XYZ file of C-alpha atoms in Angstrom:
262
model
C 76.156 88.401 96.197
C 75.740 91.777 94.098
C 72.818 92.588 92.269
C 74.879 92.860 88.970
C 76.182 89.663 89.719
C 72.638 87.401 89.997
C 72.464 84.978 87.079
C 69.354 83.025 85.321
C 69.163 79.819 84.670
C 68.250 78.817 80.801
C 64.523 78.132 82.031
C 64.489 81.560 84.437
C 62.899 84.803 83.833
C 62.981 88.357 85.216
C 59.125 89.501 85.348
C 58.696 93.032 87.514
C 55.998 92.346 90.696
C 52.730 94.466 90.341
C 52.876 98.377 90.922
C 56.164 98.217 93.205
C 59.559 98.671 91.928
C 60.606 94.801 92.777
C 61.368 92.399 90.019
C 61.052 88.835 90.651
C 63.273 85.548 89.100
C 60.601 82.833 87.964
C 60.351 79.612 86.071
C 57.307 78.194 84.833
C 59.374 74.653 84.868
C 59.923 75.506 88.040
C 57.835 77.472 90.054
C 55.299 80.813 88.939
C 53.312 83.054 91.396
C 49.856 83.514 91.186
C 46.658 84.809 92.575
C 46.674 83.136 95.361
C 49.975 84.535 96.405
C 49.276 88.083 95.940
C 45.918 88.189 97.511
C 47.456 86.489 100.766
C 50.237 89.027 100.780
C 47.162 91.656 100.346
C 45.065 90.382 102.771
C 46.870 89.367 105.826
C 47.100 91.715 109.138
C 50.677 93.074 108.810
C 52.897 94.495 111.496
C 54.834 97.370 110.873
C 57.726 96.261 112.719
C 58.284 92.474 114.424
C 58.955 89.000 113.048
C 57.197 87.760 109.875
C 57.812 84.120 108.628
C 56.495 82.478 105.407
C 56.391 78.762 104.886
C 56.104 77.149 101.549
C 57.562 80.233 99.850
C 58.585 78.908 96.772
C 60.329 81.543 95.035
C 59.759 84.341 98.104
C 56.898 86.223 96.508
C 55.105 86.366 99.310
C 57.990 88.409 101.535
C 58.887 90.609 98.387
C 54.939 91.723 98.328
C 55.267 92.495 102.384
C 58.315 94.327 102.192
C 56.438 97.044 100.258
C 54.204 97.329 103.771
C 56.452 96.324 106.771
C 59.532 96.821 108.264
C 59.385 93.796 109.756
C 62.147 91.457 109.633
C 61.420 88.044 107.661
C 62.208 85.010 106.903
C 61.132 82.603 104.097
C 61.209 78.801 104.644
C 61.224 76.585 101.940
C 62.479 72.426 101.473
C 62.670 72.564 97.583
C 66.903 73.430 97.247
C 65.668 74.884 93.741
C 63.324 77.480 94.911
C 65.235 77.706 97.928
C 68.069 79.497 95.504
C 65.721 80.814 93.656
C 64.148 82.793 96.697
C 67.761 83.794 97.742
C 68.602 85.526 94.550
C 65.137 87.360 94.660
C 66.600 88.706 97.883
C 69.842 90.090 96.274
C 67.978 91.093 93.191
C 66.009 93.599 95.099
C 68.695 94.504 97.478
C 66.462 93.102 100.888
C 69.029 91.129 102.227
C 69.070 93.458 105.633
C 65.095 92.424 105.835
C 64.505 89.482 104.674
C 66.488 85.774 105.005
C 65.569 82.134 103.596
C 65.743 79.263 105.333
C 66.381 75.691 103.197
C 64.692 73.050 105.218
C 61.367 70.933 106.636
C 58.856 73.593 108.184
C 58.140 70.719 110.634
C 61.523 71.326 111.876
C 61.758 75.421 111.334
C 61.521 75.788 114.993
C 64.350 74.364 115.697
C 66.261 77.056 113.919
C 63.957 79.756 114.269
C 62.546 79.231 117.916
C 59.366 78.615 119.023
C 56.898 81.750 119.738
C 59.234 83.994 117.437
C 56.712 85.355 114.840
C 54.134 88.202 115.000
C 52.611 86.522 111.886
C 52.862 83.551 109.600
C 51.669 83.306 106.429
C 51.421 79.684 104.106
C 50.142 79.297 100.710
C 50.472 75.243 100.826
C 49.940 72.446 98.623
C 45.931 72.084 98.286
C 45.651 69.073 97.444
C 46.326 65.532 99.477
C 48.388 63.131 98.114
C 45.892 60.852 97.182
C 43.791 63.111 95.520
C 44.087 63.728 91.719
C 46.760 63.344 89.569
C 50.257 64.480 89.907
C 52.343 66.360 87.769
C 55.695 64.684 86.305
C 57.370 67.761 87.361
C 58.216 66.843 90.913
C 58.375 71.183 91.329
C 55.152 71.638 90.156
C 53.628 68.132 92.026
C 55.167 69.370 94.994
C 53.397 72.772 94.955
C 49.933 71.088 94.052
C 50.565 67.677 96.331
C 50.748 67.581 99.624
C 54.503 65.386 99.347
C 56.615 67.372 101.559
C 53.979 68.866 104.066
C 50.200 68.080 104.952
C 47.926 70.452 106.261
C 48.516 69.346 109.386
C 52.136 69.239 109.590
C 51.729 73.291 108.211
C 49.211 74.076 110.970
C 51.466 72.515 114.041
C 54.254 74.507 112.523
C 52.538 77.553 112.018
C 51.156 76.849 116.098
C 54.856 75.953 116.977
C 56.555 79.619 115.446
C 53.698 82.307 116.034
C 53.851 83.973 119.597
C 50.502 84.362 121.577
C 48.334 87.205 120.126
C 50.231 86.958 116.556
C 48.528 85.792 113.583
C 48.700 82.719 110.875
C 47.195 83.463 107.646
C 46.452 81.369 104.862
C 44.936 81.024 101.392
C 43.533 77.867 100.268
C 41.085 75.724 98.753
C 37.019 76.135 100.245
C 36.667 71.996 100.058
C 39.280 72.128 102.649
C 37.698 75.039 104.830
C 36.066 72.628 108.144
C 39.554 70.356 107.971
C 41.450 74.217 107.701
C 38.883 75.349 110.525
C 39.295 72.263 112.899
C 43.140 72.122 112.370
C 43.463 75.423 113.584
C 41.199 74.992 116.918
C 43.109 71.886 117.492
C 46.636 74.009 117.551
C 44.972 77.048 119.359
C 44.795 79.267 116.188
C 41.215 80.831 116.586
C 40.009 81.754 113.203
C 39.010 85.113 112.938
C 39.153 86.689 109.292
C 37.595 84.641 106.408
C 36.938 85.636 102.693
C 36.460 83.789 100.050
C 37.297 84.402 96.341
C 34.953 83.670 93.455
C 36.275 83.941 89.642
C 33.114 85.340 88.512
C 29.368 86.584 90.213
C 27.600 83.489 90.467
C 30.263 80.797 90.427
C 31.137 79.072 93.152
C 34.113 80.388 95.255
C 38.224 78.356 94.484
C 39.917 80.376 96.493
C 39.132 81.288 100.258
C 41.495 83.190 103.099
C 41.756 82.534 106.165
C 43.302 84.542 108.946
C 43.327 83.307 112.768
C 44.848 84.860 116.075
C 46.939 82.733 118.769
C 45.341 81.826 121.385
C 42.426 84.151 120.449
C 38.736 84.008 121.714
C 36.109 82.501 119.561
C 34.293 85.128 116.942
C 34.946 85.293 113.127
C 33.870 87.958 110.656
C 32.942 87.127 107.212
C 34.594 89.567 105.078
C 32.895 90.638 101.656
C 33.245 87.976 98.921
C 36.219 89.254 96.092
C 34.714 88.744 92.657
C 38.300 88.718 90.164
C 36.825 89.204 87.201
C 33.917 91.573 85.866
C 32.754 92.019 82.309
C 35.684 94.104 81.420
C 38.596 91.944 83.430
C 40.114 92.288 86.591
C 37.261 93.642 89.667
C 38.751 97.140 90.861
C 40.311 95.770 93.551
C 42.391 93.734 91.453
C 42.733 96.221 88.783
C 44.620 98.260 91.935
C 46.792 95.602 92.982
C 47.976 94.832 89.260
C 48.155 98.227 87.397
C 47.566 101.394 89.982
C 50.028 103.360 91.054
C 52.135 102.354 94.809
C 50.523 104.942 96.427
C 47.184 103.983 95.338
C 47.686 100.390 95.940
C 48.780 101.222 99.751
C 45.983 103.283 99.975
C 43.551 100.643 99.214
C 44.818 98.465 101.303
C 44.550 100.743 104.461
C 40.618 101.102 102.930
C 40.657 97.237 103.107
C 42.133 96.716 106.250
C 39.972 99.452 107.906
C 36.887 97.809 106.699
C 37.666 93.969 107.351
């Protein structure tokens, strides 16, 4: 597939991603990146070179945001046929088809294509939200990014256990309410948390956001990182501000600060 010849559907848009010179194909009937996606692509321990998978990817955000910091070969694993597509012309539309790949299908069964003890690190922005909690949007897209009707958290942490090699990494951004069942999960699959921060709207409200990164097989010890406040009085924290409007340079150079800190 050449670029030239990538085509929308009637609901599709063509939005450019951040500070980097990558434009992305969404749909908000569809499926939309948000927050939560960027600051998990911002936040996890990337290698430079290796195997990165992401599970639920949706529309591949996720990889497009890492292949501004990684050489790593990737792969993006997602059930829904329309994202699936979606995530494949994302690929050809920024030309990344000799780095990254997407896998249609179950991450339950992503092992069975991908191998076991493959990946250097996996990243998942799941569904929050059990299937018997709240009410579910008619839009089975948009239910099944919110619901947990393909996936629970379980089923993501036995893949994530089942693809990342011994020393690599599974991060994952997610809901606070969810943090002990997130926490105990992990131990259970021998993913020993050690990276949390959580992610407040606004000083003084309670935190909807937190991530969570843990090591394979790792000893017990976890650092709390600094709380991220996204908005100030004027908008966007710095931080953000960097992410969404700086220049590349500056963005990768705040990250390094980041990393080098937490």
């Amino acid at each position: 597939m050449k670029r030239e010849d990538i085509l929308l559907h009637p609901d599709e848009r063509l939005d450019d991603l951040l500070t980097e010179n990558i434009q992305i194909i969404q749909s908000e009937e569809v499926f939309a990146f948000s927050l939560d996606a960027v600051l998990l692509a911002r936040f996890c321990s990337v290698p430079f070179k290796g195997k990165i998978a992401d599970l639920c990817t949706g529309n591949g955000v996720v990889p497009l945001l890492l292949s501004t910091r990684t050489r790593a070969q990737m792969v993006g694993v997602e059930i829904q046929p329309r994202l699936a597509d979606m995530a494949l012309r994302n690929v050809h539309l920024n030309e990344l088809g000799h780095q990254l790949s997407i896998l249609e299908g179950d991450l339950k069964e992503a092992h069975l294509t991908l191998g076991r003890g493959q990946f250097d690190l996996i990243t998942v922005n799941p569904p929050y939200m059990p299937v018997t909690s709240g009410e579910q949007n008619e839009n089975p897209h948009i239910a099944a990014a919110r619901h947990e009707l393909y996936c629970t958290l379980d089923d993501v942490l036995a893949a994530c256990a089942r693809l990342v090699r011994t020393g690599g990494r599974v991060a994952m951004v997610h809901r606070p309410s969810r943090l002990i069942e997130i926490i105990t999960g992990m131990r259970q699959y021998k993913l020993e948390p050690k990276r949390i921060r959580f992610v407040h709207p606004r000083a003084g409200e309670e935190a909807n956001m937190v991530l969570i990164e843990a090591l394979r097989d790792g000893k017990p010890e976890v650092r709390l990182l600094p709380p991220l406040i996204v908005h100030e009085a004027d908008g966007y924290c710095q931080e953000l501000k960097d992410i969404y409007y700086g220049q590349s340079k500056q963005l990768r150079e705040k990250v390094e600060q980041i990393e080098e800190e937490g």
